[in-house]
Amino acid sequence: MFAEAEAAHYERLQLNDAGELKHLLTLDGLSGELISQVLDTAESFIEVGSRSIKKVPLLRGKTVATLFFEPSTRTRTTFELAAKRLSADVLNINISSSATSKGESLSDMLRNLEAMAIDMFVVRHASSGAAHFIAREVTPEVAIVNAGDGQHAHPTQALLDMLTIRQYKPDFPSLSVAIIGDILHSRVARSEIAALKALGVKDIRVVGPDTLLPMAVESFGVRRCNRMSEGLDGADVIITLRLQKERMSGSLLPSEHEFYSLYGLTTDKLETAKDDAIIMHPGPINRGVEIESAVADSSRSVILEQVTNGIAVRMAVLSMVMSGQINARRVASGE
Amino acid sequence: MFAEAEAAHYERLQLNDAGELKHLLTLDGLSGELISQVLDTAESFIEVGSRSIKKVPLLRGKTVATLFFEPSTRTRTTFELAAKRLSADVLNINISSSATSKGESLSDMLRNLEAMAIDMFVVRHASSGAAHFIAREVTPEVAIVNAGDGQHAHPTQALLDMLTIRQYKPDFPSLSVAIIGDILHSRVARSEIAALKALGVKDIRVVGPDTLLPMAVESFGVRRCNRMSEGLDGADVIITLRLQKERMSGSLLPSEHEFYSLYGLTTDKLETAKDDAIIMHPGPINRGVEIESAVADSSRSVILEQVTNGIAVRMAVLSMVMSGQINARRVASGE
Amino acid sequence: MFAEAEAAHYERLQLNDAGELKHLLTLDGLSGELISQVLDTAESFIEVGSRSIKKVPLLRGKTVATLFFEPSTRTRTTFELAAKRLSADVLNINISSSATSKGESLSDMLRNLEAMAIDMFVVRHASSGAAHFIAREVTPEVAIVNAGDGQHAHPTQALLDMLTIRQYKPDFPSLSVAIIGDILHSRVARSEIAALKALGVKDIRVVGPDTLLPMAVESFGVRRCNRMSEGLDGADVIITLRLQKERMSGSLLPSEHEFYSLYGLTTDKLETAKDDAIIMHPGPINRGVEIESAVADSSRSVILEQVTNGIAVRMAVLSMVMSGQINARRVASGE
């Protein structure tokens, strides 16, 4: 019941009256139809990446600001590239040296950027709910795209994963999907589970030691597996998560070496998975920690396809959200 | 007499033979007509900011370099946005990691940038007179825009303030304007006073404790007020300045708390001002130090309009200065 | 013999089957004809720099990433400007804050960028052979331009020097060229010697103390001179190198002062050179260390022309390498 109320809340916040995305904060509450529509749009942009002139004029004259309160060159770069290929102007706001360090509040900074007629904020923040807070409380008329907030959501990562799965295994309801590693702290896993379920996947397993799995993970409709042989049994899709090495030294895990021996994705452990299973990782990979080098570089690995799809998915999200935001404002102003 | 000589000197330096701006170093010595012309041009760019495609091709194929020897993400961002909306290419030169750290002199660095055919430098520097020095001694054929030099001038900030005032109170000669806070160290205040006087304002008051007012401030043609009730009495326009918190701990001011109680702009203190007075601040604001939150967010506050106008004014300045510089070179080369 | 084998190796690596550049890693093994073709192309771009609209659409829709593992604002800026004047999109990847700091390998990072459909990497690296390694082992289908690798090569710097020489002294075989300073550690000197020889220069002298000259420097076909009077005797072209001041304190050189008195380029020491000798320096210059201020600013100095030519040469290299890479892929895919 609570989950339904929350989903309804997000729906009001990130969809306009016509049911189009006007922000992208989370995949919670998004329908399989809407997710498929994002993937279809992304598919059309993949062709753009292989063109000689990799640009379309969809966001010409729009300004996209990337606001990374938590540094991530990789994710910022993919959004910057996606925005430029849509012909937008991009402003990379360096938060640490910006006005917030002069004591300005986050709200004042964002309202200032809004007053500069910036059309879209791509936000990464260490606090869960930051993008949501901005879209609800601060600048609801600026299109907000969540590029990762705390342990909450990383919707564009999950969408690019769905696009990659669909390219190899389009029949989602028939799939068995295993997600391996630190599920407890992973916004990627949280968004992936939401997307897989919306697309009709029935058999989702989360694999890891109990210390890295959420307490009541079964309530999300997924299966808890402590053993890799069980988690990978008959799997079509295997998603390894990045292990935050800094957690290694704490009490959650004894050592990098022990993690690798128990949960590292090796050729041996892949025995129980389907022969044509695809192997995914959000990157950057720790070779010899989450995944064996031979597996990461094998023909089953689709890790680099994920990167390529990441640009296309972000182009799709940026253009759809901008369009939904414009339509929302048009309705609001009674045009 | 000295002031007149200085004004004449700046006029020669920043105007071409046709009386057009070819640099913007200071507002000292600029006529009310020229300032109004900048404001008129800016007004035409405000419409661009509300367009679906926020770009005009005025500076296409030109290169603008932002040279911030003193960091300021906010001001740099507004110039970058303004230049991009004029279709210029923008280079943000990171000074700290640049060649000056390899022992290269400032002059050599700037002459190198000139040799790369960069058309315009937007300069912020901690030393008063830096932009002036560059335009006179180093690269006179590159258009120089002063984005703040020491305690000397911040001309685009003052121009955007004038544009904001004009939108609400167009009859400058009839206005009473109060400027509150640390006048002594403020390049913003210095430029505002020059602009207000050029536009015909007769009643200008500077409000603050004696430690923060220049000794002979009356010689600028303004009135010194130590009490807010006197400074705000009948005021049409109230400009609060940003207080540099680092000065708080010195001998200039006892405490943040005491400053707020004496000079913080609160609903109470606004009693003596006109009912329709507008409230301005160059940002970023320190809520509860210079200004009460309720006042900053009230309907009288035009602080966010200032931000919007800042982009338009910078578009106006960049395009006018570029045009004046090109015309100056054309005359010099005898075409 | 070894040198020939090495040149053949580089030829295979950086030329396509039609003999066009598809990477630019080094000038070793490049023919005088190919170098002249780069200079001719650059010459055509010099005119672009003096146009009112300084842009050509040659790389429109292409993405160029600058990857500077060793910081250099100046060189990065010139490549960024060159790419933008060719209408490319430019991504400046900040290496220190990028994924390599999260433990990702260089190879994984580069393959990720390739998967984002980035067309060209401009690489600076502290290790000799880094650009070569990337082009051979990591991302051979991304056009690689070496912007300086360790003590190995700095090919675009040498090419811009050749363009500058050709503008003043087009008859290369008749020239006497002196290169002064720290030849031992200089990738610039190494690339210049390769280019001068390919263009037919017979009389090349390297001038400095024995501690700063390679042991068997004569085997490169150049003359070793310990005395400036001998090195500059009858010289048409004088190239001073930048002295890395940090080496001053070591055992290689007694003091800055002593270096200047022996090898600093002063009006006095220029006595033995030809009257119309031109004076070059890759910048940034240390006035009073490698060169007297009066000499650096004299009419014989072409140091600022080098900077202007640097943009044109980099435009030529970026556009030629992109075109050669595209042609190579077209052949490989059997079109």
Short mmCIF file of N, CA, C and O in Angstrom, two decimals, chain A residues 60-63 87 89-94 97-99 102-105 108-109 111-119 326, chain B residues 49 51-55 71-74 76-78 80-81 84-85 124 242 245 284-287 297 303-304 307-308 311:
data_model
loop_
_atom_site.label_atom_id
_atom_site.label_comp_id
_atom_site.label_asym_id
_atom_site.label_seq_id
_atom_site.Cartn_x
_atom_site.Cartn_y
_atom_site.Cartn_z
N ARG A 60 18.68 22.02 -29.98
CA ARG A 60 19.42 23.22 -30.37
C ARG A 60 18.86 24.45 -29.65
O ARG A 60 17.64 24.63 -29.57
N GLY A 61 19.76 25.25 -29.10
CA GLY A 61 19.33 26.45 -28.40
C GLY A 61 18.86 26.20 -26.98
O GLY A 61 18.44 27.12 -26.29
N LYS A 62 18.92 24.93 -26.53
CA LYS A 62 18.61 24.63 -25.13
C LYS A 62 19.93 24.56 -24.35
O LYS A 62 20.98 24.22 -24.90
N THR A 63 19.85 24.83 -23.06
CA THR A 63 21.03 24.75 -22.21
C THR A 63 20.82 23.68 -21.14
O THR A 63 19.84 23.70 -20.41
N SER A 87 22.69 18.69 -29.91
CA SER A 87 22.96 20.10 -30.26
C SER A 87 22.67 21.08 -29.13
O SER A 87 22.57 22.29 -29.38
N ASP A 89 23.57 23.33 -25.73
CA ASP A 89 24.74 23.89 -25.05
C ASP A 89 24.83 23.25 -23.68
O ASP A 89 23.82 23.06 -23.01
N VAL A 90 26.05 22.94 -23.25
CA VAL A 90 26.24 22.25 -21.97
C VAL A 90 27.08 23.11 -21.05
O VAL A 90 28.11 23.64 -21.44
N LEU A 91 26.61 23.27 -19.82
CA LEU A 91 27.38 23.95 -18.78
C LEU A 91 27.73 22.92 -17.72
O LEU A 91 26.84 22.34 -17.10
N ASN A 92 29.01 22.70 -17.49
CA ASN A 92 29.42 21.84 -16.39
C ASN A 92 29.67 22.71 -15.17
O ASN A 92 30.64 23.46 -15.14
N ILE A 93 28.79 22.63 -14.20
CA ILE A 93 28.96 23.47 -13.01
C ILE A 93 29.83 22.71 -12.02
O ILE A 93 29.49 21.60 -11.59
N ASN A 94 30.97 23.31 -11.71
CA ASN A 94 31.89 22.71 -10.76
C ASN A 94 31.40 23.08 -9.36
O ASN A 94 31.57 24.20 -8.90
N SER A 97 33.74 24.46 -6.30
CA SER A 97 34.25 25.83 -6.34
C SER A 97 33.13 26.84 -6.56
O SER A 97 33.39 28.01 -6.77
N SER A 98 31.90 26.37 -6.53
CA SER A 98 30.79 27.27 -6.85
C SER A 98 30.29 27.97 -5.60
O SER A 98 30.84 27.86 -4.51
N ALA A 99 29.20 28.69 -5.80
CA ALA A 99 28.70 29.58 -4.76
C ALA A 99 28.31 28.83 -3.48
O ALA A 99 28.33 29.41 -2.40
N LYS A 102 30.47 29.40 -0.92
CA LYS A 102 30.43 30.73 -0.30
C LYS A 102 29.28 30.83 0.68
O LYS A 102 28.88 31.90 1.07
N GLY A 103 28.67 29.71 1.00
CA GLY A 103 27.61 29.72 1.99
C GLY A 103 26.22 29.86 1.38
O GLY A 103 25.24 29.97 2.10
N GLU A 104 26.16 29.89 0.03
CA GLU A 104 24.84 29.99 -0.59
C GLU A 104 24.13 28.64 -0.43
O GLU A 104 24.74 27.58 -0.52
N SER A 105 22.84 28.68 -0.22
CA SER A 105 22.12 27.43 -0.09
C SER A 105 21.95 26.79 -1.46
O SER A 105 22.00 27.46 -2.49
N ASP A 108 19.02 28.36 -3.32
CA ASP A 108 19.31 29.64 -3.95
C ASP A 108 20.14 29.45 -5.21
O ASP A 108 19.91 30.10 -6.23
N MET A 109 21.12 28.53 -5.16
CA MET A 109 21.95 28.29 -6.34
C MET A 109 21.11 27.80 -7.51
O MET A 109 21.25 28.26 -8.64
N ARG A 111 17.85 28.14 -7.98
CA ARG A 111 16.91 29.17 -8.47
C ARG A 111 17.64 30.20 -9.32
O ARG A 111 17.09 30.75 -10.27
N ASN A 112 18.88 30.45 -8.98
CA ASN A 112 19.69 31.34 -9.81
C ASN A 112 19.92 30.75 -11.19
O ASN A 112 19.80 31.45 -12.20
N LEU A 113 20.26 29.47 -11.23
CA LEU A 113 20.48 28.83 -12.54
C LEU A 113 19.18 28.84 -13.35
O LEU A 113 19.19 29.06 -14.55
N GLU A 114 18.06 28.62 -12.66
CA GLU A 114 16.77 28.69 -13.36
C GLU A 114 16.54 30.09 -13.94
O GLU A 114 16.07 30.23 -15.07
N ALA A 115 16.92 31.11 -13.16
CA ALA A 115 16.72 32.48 -13.64
C ALA A 115 17.60 32.79 -14.85
O ALA A 115 17.33 33.72 -15.60
N MET A 116 18.67 32.00 -15.03
CA MET A 116 19.52 32.17 -16.22
C MET A 116 18.93 31.45 -17.43
O MET A 116 19.58 31.34 -18.46
N ALA A 117 17.71 30.93 -17.27
CA ALA A 117 17.02 30.23 -18.36
C ALA A 117 17.73 28.95 -18.78
O ALA A 117 17.77 28.60 -19.95
N ILE A 118 18.31 28.26 -17.80
CA ILE A 118 18.84 26.92 -18.08
C ILE A 118 17.65 25.97 -18.11
O ILE A 118 16.75 26.04 -17.28
N ASP A 119 17.63 25.08 -19.12
CA ASP A 119 16.42 24.29 -19.38
C ASP A 119 16.39 22.97 -18.62
O ASP A 119 15.33 22.40 -18.41
N ILE A 326 8.16 20.97 -21.74
CA ILE A 326 7.60 22.06 -22.56
C ILE A 326 6.09 21.89 -22.70
O ILE A 326 5.33 22.86 -22.55
N GLY B 49 16.12 34.93 -24.33
CA GLY B 49 16.14 33.97 -23.23
C GLY B 49 14.82 33.24 -23.05
O GLY B 49 14.78 32.15 -22.47
N ARG B 51 12.90 32.45 -25.67
CA ARG B 51 12.60 31.70 -26.89
C ARG B 51 12.82 30.22 -26.71
O ARG B 51 13.56 29.80 -25.83
N SER B 52 12.23 29.44 -27.59
CA SER B 52 12.49 28.01 -27.59
C SER B 52 13.95 27.76 -27.99
O SER B 52 14.65 26.98 -27.36
N ILE B 53 14.43 28.44 -29.01
CA ILE B 53 15.84 28.34 -29.40
C ILE B 53 16.54 29.61 -28.97
O ILE B 53 16.37 30.67 -29.58
N LYS B 54 17.31 29.48 -27.86
CA LYS B 54 17.87 30.66 -27.20
C LYS B 54 19.21 31.07 -27.80
O LYS B 54 20.18 31.24 -27.08
N LYS B 55 19.30 31.18 -29.09
CA LYS B 55 20.58 31.52 -29.70
C LYS B 55 20.41 32.55 -30.80
O LYS B 55 19.42 32.51 -31.54
N PRO B 71 38.66 33.07 -8.44
CA PRO B 71 37.57 32.18 -8.86
C PRO B 71 36.19 32.77 -8.60
O PRO B 71 35.96 33.44 -7.59
N SER B 72 35.28 32.55 -9.53
CA SER B 72 33.88 32.93 -9.33
C SER B 72 33.04 32.14 -10.31
O SER B 72 32.87 32.55 -11.45
N THR B 73 32.57 30.99 -9.88
CA THR B 73 31.79 30.14 -10.77
C THR B 73 30.57 30.88 -11.30
O THR B 73 30.24 30.80 -12.47
N ARG B 74 29.91 31.64 -10.43
CA ARG B 74 28.67 32.29 -10.82
C ARG B 74 28.89 33.29 -11.96
O ARG B 74 28.23 33.23 -12.99
N ARG B 76 31.52 33.63 -13.94
CA ARG B 76 32.05 32.96 -15.11
C ARG B 76 30.94 32.26 -15.89
O ARG B 76 30.88 32.33 -17.12
N THR B 77 30.04 31.61 -15.16
CA THR B 77 28.95 30.90 -15.81
C THR B 77 28.05 31.84 -16.60
O THR B 77 27.64 31.53 -17.72
N THR B 78 27.76 33.02 -16.03
CA THR B 78 26.87 33.93 -16.74
C THR B 78 27.53 34.44 -18.03
O THR B 78 26.86 34.58 -19.05
N GLU B 80 29.82 32.77 -19.73
CA GLU B 80 29.88 31.63 -20.64
C GLU B 80 28.53 31.43 -21.34
O GLU B 80 28.46 31.23 -22.55
N LEU B 81 27.46 31.50 -20.55
CA LEU B 81 26.12 31.35 -21.12
C LEU B 81 25.82 32.46 -22.13
O LEU B 81 25.31 32.19 -23.22
N LYS B 84 27.74 31.80 -25.32
CA LYS B 84 27.21 30.68 -26.09
C LYS B 84 25.89 31.05 -26.75
O LYS B 84 25.60 30.60 -27.86
N ARG B 85 25.06 31.85 -26.08
CA ARG B 85 23.79 32.25 -26.69
C ARG B 85 24.00 33.21 -27.85
O ARG B 85 23.13 33.39 -28.68
N ARG B 124 38.63 38.49 -14.71
CA ARG B 124 38.44 38.81 -13.30
C ARG B 124 39.79 38.70 -12.61
O ARG B 124 40.53 37.74 -12.83
N ARG B 242 26.67 42.15 -0.70
CA ARG B 242 27.12 40.93 -0.05
C ARG B 242 28.18 41.29 0.97
O ARG B 242 29.10 42.05 0.69
N LYS B 245 32.12 37.51 4.69
CA LYS B 245 32.11 37.05 6.08
C LYS B 245 33.50 37.04 6.72
O LYS B 245 33.63 37.16 7.92
N PRO B 284 25.85 35.89 -4.32
CA PRO B 284 24.92 35.05 -3.57
C PRO B 284 24.57 35.66 -2.22
O PRO B 284 25.43 36.25 -1.57
N ILE B 285 23.33 35.53 -1.83
CA ILE B 285 22.87 36.17 -0.59
C ILE B 285 23.23 35.32 0.63
O ILE B 285 23.28 34.10 0.57
N ASN B 286 23.55 36.01 1.71
CA ASN B 286 23.69 35.38 3.03
C ASN B 286 22.41 35.64 3.79
O ASN B 286 22.23 36.72 4.36
N ARG B 287 21.51 34.68 3.78
CA ARG B 287 20.25 34.87 4.49
C ARG B 287 20.52 35.03 5.99
O ARG B 287 21.32 34.30 6.56
N ASP B 297 12.66 36.80 -0.27
CA ASP B 297 11.68 36.04 -1.04
C ASP B 297 10.36 36.79 -1.25
O ASP B 297 9.40 36.23 -1.79
N ILE B 303 15.60 40.08 -6.93
CA ILE B 303 16.93 39.47 -6.97
C ILE B 303 17.05 38.47 -8.12
O ILE B 303 18.07 38.42 -8.81
N LEU B 304 16.01 37.67 -8.37
CA LEU B 304 16.10 36.71 -9.47
C LEU B 304 15.96 37.41 -10.83
O LEU B 304 16.58 36.97 -11.80
N VAL B 307 19.32 38.30 -11.92
CA VAL B 307 20.08 37.19 -12.52
C VAL B 307 19.72 37.05 -13.99
O VAL B 307 20.59 36.93 -14.87
N THR B 308 18.42 37.06 -14.29
CA THR B 308 17.97 36.97 -15.68
C THR B 308 18.53 38.13 -16.50
O THR B 308 19.05 37.93 -17.61
N ILE B 311 22.30 37.87 -17.73
CA ILE B 311 22.64 37.20 -18.98
C ILE B 311 22.44 38.16 -20.15
O ILE B 311 23.30 38.31 -21.03
#
